[in-house]
PDB file of C-alpha atoms and ligand atoms in Angstrom:
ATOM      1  CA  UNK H  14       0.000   0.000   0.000  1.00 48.00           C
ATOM      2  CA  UNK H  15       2.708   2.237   1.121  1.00 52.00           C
ATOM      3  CA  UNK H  16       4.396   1.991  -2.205  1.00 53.00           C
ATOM      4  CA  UNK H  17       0.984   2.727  -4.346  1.00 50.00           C
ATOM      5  CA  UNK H  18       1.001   5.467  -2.296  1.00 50.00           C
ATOM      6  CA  UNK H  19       4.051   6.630  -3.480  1.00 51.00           C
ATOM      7  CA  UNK H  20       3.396   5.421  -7.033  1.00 51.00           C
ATOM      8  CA  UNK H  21       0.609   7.994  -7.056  1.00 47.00           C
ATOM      9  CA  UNK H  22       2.698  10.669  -5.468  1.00 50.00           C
ATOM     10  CA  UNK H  23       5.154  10.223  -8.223  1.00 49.00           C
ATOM     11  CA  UNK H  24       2.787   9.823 -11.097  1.00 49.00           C
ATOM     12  CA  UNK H  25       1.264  13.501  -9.726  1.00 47.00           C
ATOM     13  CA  UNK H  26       4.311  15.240  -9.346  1.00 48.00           C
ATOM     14  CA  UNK H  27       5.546  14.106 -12.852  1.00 46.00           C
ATOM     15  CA  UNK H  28       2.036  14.666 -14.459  1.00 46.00           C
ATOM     16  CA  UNK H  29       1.777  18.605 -12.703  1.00 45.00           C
ATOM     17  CA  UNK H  30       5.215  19.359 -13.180  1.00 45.00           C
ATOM     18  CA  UNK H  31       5.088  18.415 -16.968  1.00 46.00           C
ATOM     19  CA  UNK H  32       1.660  20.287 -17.199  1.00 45.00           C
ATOM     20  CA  UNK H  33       3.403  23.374 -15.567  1.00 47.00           C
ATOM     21  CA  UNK H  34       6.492  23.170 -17.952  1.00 53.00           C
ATOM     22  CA  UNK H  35       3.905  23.204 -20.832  1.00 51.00           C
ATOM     23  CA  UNK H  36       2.131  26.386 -18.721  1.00 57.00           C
ATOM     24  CA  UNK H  37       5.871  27.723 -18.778  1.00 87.00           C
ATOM     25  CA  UNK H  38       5.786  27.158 -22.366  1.00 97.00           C
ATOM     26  CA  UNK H  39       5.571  31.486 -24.488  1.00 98.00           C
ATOM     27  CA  UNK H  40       3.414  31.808 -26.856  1.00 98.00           C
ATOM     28  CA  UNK H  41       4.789  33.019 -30.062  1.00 98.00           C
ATOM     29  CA  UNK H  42       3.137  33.816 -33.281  1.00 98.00           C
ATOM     30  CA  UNK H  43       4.876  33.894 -36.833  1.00 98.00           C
ATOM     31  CA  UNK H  44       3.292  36.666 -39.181  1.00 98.00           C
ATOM     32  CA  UNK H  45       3.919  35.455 -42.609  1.00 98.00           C
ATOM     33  CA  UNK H  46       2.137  35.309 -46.002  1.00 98.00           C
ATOM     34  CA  UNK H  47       4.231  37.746 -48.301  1.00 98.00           C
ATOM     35  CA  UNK H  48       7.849  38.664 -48.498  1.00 98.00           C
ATOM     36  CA  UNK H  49      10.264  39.616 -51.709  1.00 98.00           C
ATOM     37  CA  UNK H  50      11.695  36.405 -49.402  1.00 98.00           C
ATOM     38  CA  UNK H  51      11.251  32.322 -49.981  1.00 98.00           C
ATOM     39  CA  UNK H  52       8.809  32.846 -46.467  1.00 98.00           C
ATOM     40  CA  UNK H  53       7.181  29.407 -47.101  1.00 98.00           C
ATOM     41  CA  UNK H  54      10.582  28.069 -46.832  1.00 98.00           C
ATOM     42  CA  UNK H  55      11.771  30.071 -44.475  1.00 98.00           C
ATOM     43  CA  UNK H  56       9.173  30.171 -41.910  1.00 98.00           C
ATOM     44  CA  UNK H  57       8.930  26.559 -41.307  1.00 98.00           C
ATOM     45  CA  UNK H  58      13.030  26.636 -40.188  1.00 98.00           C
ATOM     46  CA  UNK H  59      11.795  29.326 -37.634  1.00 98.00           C
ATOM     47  CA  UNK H  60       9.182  27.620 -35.890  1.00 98.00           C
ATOM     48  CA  UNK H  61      11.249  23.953 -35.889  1.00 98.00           C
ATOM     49  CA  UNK H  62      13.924  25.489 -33.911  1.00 98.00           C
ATOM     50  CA  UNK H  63      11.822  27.898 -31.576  1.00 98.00           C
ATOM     51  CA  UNK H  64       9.656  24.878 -30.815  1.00 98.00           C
ATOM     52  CA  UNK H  65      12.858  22.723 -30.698  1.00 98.00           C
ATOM     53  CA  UNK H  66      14.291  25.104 -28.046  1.00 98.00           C
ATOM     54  CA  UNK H  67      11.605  23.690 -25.872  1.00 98.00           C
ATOM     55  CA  UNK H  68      10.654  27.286 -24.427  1.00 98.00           C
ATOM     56  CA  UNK H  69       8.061  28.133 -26.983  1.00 98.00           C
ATOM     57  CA  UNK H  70       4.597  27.299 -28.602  1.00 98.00           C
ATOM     58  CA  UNK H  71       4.810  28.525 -31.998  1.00 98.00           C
ATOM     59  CA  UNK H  72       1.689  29.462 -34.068  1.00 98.00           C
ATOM     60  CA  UNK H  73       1.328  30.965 -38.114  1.00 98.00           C
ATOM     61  CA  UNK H  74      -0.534  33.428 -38.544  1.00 98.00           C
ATOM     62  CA  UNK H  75      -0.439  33.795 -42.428  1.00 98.00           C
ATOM     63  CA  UNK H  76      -1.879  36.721 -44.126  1.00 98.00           C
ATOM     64  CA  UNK H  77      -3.830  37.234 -47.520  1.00 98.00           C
ATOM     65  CA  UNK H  78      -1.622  36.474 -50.946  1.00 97.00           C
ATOM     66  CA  UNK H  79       0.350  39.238 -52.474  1.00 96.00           C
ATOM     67  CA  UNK H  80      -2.021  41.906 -54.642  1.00 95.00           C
ATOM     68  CA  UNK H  81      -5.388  41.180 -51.648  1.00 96.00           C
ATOM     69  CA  UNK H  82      -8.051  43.427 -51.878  1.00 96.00           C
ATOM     70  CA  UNK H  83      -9.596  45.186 -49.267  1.00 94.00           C
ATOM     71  CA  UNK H  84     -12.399  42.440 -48.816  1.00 94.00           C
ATOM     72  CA  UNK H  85      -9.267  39.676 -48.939  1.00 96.00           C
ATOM     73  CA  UNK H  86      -8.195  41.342 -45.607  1.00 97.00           C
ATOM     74  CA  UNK H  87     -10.803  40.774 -43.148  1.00 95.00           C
ATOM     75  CA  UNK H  88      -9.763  37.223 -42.937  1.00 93.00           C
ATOM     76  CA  UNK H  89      -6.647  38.471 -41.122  1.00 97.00           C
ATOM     77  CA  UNK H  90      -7.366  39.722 -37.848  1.00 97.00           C
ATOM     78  CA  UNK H  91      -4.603  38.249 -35.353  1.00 98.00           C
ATOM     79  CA  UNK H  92      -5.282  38.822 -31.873  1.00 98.00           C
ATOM     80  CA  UNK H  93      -1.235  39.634 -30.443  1.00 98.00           C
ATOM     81  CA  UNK H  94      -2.806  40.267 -27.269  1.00 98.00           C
ATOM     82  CA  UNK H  95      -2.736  36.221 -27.039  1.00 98.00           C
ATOM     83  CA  UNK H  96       0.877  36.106 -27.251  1.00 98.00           C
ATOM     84  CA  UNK H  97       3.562  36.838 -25.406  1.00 98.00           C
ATOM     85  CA  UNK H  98       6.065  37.106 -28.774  1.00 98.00           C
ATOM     86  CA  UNK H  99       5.239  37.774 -32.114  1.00 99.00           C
ATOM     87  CA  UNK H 100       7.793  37.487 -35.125  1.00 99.00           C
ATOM     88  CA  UNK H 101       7.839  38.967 -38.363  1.00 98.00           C
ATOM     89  CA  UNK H 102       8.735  36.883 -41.129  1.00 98.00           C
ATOM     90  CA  UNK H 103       6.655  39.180 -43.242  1.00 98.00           C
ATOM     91  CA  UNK H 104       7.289  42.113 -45.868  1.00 98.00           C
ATOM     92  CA  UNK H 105       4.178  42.969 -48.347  1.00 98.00           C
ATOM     93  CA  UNK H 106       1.185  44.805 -48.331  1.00 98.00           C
ATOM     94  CA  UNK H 107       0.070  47.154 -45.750  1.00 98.00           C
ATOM     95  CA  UNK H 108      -2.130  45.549 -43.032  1.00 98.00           C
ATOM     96  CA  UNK H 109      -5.780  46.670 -42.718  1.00 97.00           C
ATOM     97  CA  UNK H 110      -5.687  49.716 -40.039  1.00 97.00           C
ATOM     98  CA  UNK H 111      -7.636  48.066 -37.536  1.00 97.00           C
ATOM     99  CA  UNK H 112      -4.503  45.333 -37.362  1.00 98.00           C
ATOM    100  CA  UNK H 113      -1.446  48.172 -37.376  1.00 98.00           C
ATOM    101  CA  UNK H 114      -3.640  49.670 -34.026  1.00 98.00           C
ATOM    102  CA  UNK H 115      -4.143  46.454 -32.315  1.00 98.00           C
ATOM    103  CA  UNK H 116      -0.033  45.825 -32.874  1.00 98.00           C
ATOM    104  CA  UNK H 117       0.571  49.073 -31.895  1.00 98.00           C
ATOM    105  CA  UNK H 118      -1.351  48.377 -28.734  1.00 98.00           C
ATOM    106  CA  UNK H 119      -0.179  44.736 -28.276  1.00 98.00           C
ATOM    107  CA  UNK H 120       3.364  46.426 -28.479  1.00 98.00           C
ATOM    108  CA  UNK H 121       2.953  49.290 -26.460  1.00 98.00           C
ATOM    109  CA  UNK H 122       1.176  47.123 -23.711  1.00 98.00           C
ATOM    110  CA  UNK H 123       4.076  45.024 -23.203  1.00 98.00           C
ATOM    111  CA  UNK H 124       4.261  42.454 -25.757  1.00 98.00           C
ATOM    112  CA  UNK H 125       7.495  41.457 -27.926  1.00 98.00           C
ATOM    113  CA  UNK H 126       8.241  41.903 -31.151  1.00 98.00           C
ATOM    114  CA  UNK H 127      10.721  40.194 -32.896  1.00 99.00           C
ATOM    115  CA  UNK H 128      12.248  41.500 -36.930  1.00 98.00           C
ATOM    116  CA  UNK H 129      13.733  39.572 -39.105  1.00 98.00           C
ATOM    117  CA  UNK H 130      15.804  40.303 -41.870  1.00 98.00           C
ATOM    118  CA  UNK H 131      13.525  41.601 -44.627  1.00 98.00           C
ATOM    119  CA  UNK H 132      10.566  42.334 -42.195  1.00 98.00           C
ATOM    120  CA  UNK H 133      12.531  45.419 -41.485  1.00 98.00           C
ATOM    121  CA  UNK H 134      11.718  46.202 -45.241  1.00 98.00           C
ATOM    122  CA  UNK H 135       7.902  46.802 -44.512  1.00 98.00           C
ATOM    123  CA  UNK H 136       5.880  49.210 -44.306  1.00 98.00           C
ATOM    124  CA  UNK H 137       7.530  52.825 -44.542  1.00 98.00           C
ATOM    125  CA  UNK H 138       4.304  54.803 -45.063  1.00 98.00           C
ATOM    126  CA  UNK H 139       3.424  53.546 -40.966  1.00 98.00           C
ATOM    127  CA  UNK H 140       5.089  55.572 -39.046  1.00 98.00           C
ATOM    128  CA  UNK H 141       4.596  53.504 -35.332  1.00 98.00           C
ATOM    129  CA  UNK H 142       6.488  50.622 -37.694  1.00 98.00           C
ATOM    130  CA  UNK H 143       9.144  52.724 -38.045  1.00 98.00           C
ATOM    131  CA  UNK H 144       9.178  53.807 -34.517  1.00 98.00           C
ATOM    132  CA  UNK H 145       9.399  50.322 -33.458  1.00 98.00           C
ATOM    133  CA  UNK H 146      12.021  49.287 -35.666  1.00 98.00           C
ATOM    134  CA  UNK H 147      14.507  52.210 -35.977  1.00 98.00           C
ATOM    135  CA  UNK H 148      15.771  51.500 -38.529  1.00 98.00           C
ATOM    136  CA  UNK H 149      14.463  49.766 -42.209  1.00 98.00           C
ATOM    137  CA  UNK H 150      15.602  49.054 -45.741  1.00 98.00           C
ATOM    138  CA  UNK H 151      15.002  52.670 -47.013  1.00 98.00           C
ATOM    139  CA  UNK H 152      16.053  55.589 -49.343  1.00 98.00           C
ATOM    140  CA  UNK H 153      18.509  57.698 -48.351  1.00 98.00           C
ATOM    141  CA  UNK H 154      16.309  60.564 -47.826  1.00 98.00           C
ATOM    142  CA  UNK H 155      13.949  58.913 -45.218  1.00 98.00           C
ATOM    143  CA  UNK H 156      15.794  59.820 -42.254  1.00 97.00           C
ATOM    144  CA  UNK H 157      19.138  58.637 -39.782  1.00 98.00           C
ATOM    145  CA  UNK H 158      21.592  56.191 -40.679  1.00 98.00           C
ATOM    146  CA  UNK H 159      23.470  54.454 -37.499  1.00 98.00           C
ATOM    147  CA  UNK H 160      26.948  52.872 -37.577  1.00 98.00           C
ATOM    148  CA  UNK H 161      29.651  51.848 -35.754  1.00 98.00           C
ATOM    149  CA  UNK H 162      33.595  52.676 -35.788  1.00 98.00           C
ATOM    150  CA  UNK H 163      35.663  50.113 -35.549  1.00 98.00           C
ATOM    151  CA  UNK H 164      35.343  50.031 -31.722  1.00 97.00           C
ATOM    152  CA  UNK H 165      32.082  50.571 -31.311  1.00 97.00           C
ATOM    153  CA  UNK H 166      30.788  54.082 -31.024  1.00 98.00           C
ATOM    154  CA  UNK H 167      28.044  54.735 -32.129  1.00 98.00           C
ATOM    155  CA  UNK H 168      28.043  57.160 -35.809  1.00 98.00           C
ATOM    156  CA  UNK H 169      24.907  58.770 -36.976  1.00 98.00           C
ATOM    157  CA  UNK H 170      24.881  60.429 -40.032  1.00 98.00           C
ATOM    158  CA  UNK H 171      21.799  62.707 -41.739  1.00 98.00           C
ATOM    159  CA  UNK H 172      19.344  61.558 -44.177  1.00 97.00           C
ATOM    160  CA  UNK H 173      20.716  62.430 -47.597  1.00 97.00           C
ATOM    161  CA  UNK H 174      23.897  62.010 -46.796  1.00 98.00           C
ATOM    162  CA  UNK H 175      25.420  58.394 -47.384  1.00 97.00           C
ATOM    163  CA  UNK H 176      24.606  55.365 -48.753  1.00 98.00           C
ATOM    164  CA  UNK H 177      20.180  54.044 -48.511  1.00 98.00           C
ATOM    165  CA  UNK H 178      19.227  50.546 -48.112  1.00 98.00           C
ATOM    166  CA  UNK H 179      21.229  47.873 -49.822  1.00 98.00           C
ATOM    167  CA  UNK H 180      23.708  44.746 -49.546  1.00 98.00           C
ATOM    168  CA  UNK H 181      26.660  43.324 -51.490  1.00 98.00           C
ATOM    169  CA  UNK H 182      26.998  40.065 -52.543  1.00 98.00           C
ATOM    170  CA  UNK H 183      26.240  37.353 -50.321  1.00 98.00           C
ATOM    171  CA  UNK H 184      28.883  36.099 -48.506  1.00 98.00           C
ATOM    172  CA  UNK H 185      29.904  34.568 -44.752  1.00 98.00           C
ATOM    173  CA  UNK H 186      31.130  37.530 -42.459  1.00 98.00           C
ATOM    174  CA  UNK H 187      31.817  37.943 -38.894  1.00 98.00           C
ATOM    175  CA  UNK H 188      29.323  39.239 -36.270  1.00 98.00           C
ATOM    176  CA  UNK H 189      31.064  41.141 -33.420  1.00 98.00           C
ATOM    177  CA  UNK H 190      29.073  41.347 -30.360  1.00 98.00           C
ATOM    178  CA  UNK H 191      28.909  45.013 -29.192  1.00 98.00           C
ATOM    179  CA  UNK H 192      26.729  44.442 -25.888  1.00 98.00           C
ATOM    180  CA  UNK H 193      28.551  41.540 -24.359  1.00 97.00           C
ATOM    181  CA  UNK H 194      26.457  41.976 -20.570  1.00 98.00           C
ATOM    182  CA  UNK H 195      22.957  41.800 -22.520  1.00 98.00           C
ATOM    183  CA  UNK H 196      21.018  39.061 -21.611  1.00 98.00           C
ATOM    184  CA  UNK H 197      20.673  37.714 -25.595  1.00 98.00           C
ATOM    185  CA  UNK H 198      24.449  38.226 -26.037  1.00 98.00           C
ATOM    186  CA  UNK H 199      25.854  37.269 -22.931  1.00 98.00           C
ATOM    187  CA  UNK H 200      27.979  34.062 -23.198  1.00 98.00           C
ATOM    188  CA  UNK H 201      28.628  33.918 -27.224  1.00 98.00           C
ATOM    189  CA  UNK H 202      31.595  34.794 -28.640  1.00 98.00           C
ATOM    190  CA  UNK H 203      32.438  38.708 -28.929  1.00 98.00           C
ATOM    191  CA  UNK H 204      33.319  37.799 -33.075  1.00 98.00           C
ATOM    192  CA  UNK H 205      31.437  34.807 -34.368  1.00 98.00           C
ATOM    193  CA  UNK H 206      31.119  33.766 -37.911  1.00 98.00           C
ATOM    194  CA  UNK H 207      27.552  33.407 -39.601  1.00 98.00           C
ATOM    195  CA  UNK H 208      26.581  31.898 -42.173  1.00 98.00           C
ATOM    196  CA  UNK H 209      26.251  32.953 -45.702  1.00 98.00           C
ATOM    197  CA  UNK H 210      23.429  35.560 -45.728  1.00 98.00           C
ATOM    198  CA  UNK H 211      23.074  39.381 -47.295  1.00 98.00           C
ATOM    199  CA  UNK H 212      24.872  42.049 -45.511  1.00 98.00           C
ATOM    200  CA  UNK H 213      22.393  44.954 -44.814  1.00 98.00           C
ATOM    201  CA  UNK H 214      23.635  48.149 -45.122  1.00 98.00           C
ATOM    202  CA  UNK H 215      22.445  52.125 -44.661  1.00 98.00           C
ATOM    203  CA  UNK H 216      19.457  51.052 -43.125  1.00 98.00           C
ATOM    204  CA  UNK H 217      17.193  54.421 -42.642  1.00 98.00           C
ATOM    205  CA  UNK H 218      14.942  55.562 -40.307  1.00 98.00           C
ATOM    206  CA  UNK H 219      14.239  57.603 -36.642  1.00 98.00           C
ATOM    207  CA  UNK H 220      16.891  55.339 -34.765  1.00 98.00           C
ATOM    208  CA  UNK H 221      15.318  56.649 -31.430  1.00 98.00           C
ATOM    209  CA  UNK H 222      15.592  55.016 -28.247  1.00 98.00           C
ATOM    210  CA  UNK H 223      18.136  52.811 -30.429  1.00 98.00           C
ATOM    211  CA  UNK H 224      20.188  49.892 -28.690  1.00 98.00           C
ATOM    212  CA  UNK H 225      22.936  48.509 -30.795  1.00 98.00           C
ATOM    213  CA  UNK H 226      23.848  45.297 -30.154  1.00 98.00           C
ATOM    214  CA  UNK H 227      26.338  43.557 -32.469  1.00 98.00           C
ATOM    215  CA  UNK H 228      27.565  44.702 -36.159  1.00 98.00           C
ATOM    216  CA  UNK H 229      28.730  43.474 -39.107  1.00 98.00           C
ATOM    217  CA  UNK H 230      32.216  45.342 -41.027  1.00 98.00           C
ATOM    218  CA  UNK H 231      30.829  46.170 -44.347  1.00 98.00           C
ATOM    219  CA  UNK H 232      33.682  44.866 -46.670  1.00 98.00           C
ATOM    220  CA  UNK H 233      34.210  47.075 -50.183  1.00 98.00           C
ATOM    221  CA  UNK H 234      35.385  44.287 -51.473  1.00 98.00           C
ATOM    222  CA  UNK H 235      31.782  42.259 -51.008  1.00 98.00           C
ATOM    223  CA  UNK H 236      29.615  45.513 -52.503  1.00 98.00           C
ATOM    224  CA  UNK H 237      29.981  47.001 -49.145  1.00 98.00           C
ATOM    225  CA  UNK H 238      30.213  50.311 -47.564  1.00 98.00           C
ATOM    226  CA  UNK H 239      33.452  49.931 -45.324  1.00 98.00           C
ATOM    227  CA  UNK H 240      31.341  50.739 -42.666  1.00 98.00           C
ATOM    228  CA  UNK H 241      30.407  48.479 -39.279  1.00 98.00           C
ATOM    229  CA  UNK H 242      26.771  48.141 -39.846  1.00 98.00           C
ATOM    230  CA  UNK H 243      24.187  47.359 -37.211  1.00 98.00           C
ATOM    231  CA  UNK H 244      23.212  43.548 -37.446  1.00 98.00           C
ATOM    232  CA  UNK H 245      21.460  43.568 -33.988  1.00 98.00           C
ATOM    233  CA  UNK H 246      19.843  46.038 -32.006  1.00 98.00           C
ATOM    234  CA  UNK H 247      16.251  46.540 -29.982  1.00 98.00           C
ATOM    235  CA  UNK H 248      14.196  49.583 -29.594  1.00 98.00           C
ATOM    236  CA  UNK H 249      12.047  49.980 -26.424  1.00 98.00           C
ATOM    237  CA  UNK H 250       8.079  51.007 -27.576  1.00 98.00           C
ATOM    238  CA  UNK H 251       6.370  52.311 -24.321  1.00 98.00           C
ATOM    239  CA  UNK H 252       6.310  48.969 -22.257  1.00 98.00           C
ATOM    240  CA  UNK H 253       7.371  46.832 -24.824  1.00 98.00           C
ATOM    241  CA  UNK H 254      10.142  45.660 -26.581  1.00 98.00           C
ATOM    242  CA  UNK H 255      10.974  45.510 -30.433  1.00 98.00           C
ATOM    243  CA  UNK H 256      13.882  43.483 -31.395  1.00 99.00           C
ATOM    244  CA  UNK H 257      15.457  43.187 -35.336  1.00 98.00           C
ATOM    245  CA  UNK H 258      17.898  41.270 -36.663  1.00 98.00           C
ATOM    246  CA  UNK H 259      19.067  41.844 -40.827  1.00 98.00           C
ATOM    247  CA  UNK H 260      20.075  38.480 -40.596  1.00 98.00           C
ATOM    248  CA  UNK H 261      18.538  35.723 -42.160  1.00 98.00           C
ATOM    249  CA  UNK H 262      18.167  36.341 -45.851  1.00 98.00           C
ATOM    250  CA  UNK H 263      17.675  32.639 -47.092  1.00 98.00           C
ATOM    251  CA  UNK H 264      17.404  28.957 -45.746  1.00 97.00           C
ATOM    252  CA  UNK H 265      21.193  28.841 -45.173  1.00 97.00           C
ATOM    253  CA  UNK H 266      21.586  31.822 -43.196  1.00 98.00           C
ATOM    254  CA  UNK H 267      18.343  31.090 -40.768  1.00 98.00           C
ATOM    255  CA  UNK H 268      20.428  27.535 -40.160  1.00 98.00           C
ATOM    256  CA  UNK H 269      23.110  29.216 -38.679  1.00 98.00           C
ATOM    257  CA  UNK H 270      23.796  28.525 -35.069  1.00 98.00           C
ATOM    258  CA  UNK H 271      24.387  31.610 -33.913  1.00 98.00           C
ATOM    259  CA  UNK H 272      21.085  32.830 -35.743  1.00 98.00           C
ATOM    260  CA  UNK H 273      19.023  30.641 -34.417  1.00 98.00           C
ATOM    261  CA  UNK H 274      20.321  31.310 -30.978  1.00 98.00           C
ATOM    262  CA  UNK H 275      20.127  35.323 -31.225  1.00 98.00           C
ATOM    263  CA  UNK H 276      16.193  35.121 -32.108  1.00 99.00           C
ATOM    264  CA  UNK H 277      15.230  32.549 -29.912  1.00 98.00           C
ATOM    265  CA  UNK H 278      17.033  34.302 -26.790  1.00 98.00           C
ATOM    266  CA  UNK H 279      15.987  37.454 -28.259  1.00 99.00           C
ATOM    267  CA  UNK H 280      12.516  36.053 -28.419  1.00 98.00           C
ATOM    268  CA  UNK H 281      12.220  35.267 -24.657  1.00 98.00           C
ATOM    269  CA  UNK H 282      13.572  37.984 -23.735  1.00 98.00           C
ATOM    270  CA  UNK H 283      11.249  40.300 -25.011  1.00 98.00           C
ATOM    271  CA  UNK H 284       8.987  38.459 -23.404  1.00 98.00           C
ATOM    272  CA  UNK H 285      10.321  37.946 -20.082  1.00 98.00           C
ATOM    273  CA  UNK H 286      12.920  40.258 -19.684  1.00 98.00           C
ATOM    274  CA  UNK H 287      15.030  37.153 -18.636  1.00 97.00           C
ATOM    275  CA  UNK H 288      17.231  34.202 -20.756  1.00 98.00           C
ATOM    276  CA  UNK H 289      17.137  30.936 -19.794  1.00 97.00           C
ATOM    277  CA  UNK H 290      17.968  29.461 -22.984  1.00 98.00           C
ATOM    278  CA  UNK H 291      21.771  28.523 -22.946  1.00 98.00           C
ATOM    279  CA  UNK H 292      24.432  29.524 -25.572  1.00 98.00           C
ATOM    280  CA  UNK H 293      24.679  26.306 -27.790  1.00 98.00           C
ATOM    281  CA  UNK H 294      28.243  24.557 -27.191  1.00 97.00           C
ATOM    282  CA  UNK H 295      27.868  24.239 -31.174  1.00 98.00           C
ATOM    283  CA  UNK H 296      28.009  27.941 -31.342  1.00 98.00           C
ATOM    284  CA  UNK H 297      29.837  29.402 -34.329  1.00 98.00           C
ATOM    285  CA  UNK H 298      33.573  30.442 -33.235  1.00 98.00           C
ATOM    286  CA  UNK H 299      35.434  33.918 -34.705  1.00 98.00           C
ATOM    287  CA  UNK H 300      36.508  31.647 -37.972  1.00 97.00           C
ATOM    288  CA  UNK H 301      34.086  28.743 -38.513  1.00 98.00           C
ATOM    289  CA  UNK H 302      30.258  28.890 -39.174  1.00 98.00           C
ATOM    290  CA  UNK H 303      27.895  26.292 -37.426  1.00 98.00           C
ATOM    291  CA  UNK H 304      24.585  25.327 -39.319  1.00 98.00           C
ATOM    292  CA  UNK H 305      21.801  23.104 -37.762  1.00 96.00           C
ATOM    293  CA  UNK H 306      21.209  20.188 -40.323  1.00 90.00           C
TER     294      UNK H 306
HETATM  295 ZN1   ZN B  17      17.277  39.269 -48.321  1.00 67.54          ZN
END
């Protein structure tokens, strides 16, 4: 008897403490459905290694086809206020109004909001967007560029003067860590080497409120600027958080390591304010990329 007893006592504890891990579990919502970008490739590669990391639920919320109409759009209503994350994998159309407030107020409330590489392309005619990102894939006249010198400090330079939005040939380059005590950052290498992917450069925009967090040296040689261009930075929007990365151009680039590991630490920690998630010991090093199979 005594050892049903305990039987039982086990079988509970197991059974609630699995049921609270899945309780621990963020929600996270993709935002896909058009992008100049492969997104049906791409945004499967997201959600297998955010739900991989074992810290997230990942839903798709996937948005009306390229060219909608108005009456396309009232399919697409995502309620953010259900999440704790939401991540753009999208770059198309503007959404209806009544979905730009509710982000705005999903944002502003507290939520996270996680950019990725072309979703920083979107929408320039909405001006909370570009509040919340800082900085997008622009002209040259639309406002601030941001760089780096070599050691860090932080360059702003005028709209109109300078290079706009663009990127040199794909290639693999080195991401140097710029932030080493933020909780995302903390523990990876201060120069890592990521996969092949499209080097952003003179990314436009208001840049307020902007947190730099690692760059990328702009080669000449590569189509670049010779610049150190922001790769990773978050903006805070009232009590929220908005975090973008420029990397992840293709398949190959979102199976880097050290990807994967910036946006899903990035990812809890605009939802938590905390990381749990540990630095992979497969982490790229300063000379040798590290891709997930
Ligand atoms: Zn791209």
């Amino acid at each position: 008897m005594k050892r049903l007893v305990a039987w039982c006592m086990l079988a509970l504890a197991v059974l609630s403490s699995s049921s609270a891990f899945a309780a621990d579990k963020l929600k996270l919502l993709i935002v896909d459905g058009q992008n100049n970008h492969n997104w049906k490739a791409t945004t499967p590669i997201l959600k297998q290694f955010l739900s991989d990391s074992g810290r997230f639920d990942v839903e798709v919320a996937t948005s009306p086809a390229n060219g909608a109409k108005p009456e396309d759009w009232s399919s697409f209503n995502p309620d953010f206020s259900k999440y704790q994350v939401v991540l753009s994998n999208y770059n198309g159309q503007l959404w209806p109004e009544g979905v730009q407030r509710n982000l705005e107020k999903y944002v502003s409330g507290g939520g996270g909001l996680v950019i990725v590489h072309a979703a920083n392309n979107s929408f320039p005619q909405w001006a909370e967007y570009n509040k919340m990102i800082g900085l997008g894939w622009r002209g040259a006249n639309f406002g601030d560029r941001v760089t780096t010198t070599p050691e860090g400090q932080v360059i702003r330079t005028p709209k109109d003067q300078g290079p706009g939005a663009g990127h040199g040939s794909q290639h693999e380059f080195s991401i140097v860590v710029r932030d080493r005590e933020h909780p995302v950052l903390k523990g990876m290498p201060v120069e890592w080497k990521h996969s092949k992917d499209e080097l952003y450069h003179g990314q436009r925009g208001p840049a307020l409120d902007m947190h730099i967090l690692a760059t990328a040296y702009s080669d000449k040689k590569t189509g670049g600027t010779d610049a150190h261009e922001p790769m990773v930075w978050w903006i805070p929007y009232s009590k929220g958080k908005v975090f973008t990365t420029v990397m992840g151009h293709a398949e190959q680039s979102m199976k880097c390591i050290g990807f994967q590991s910036v946006v899903a630490r990035a990812s809890e920690w605009v939802a938590t304010d905390k990381v749990t998630l540990p630095v992979p010991a497969d982490f790229p090093s300063a000379d040798k990329i590290s891709e997930s199979k």
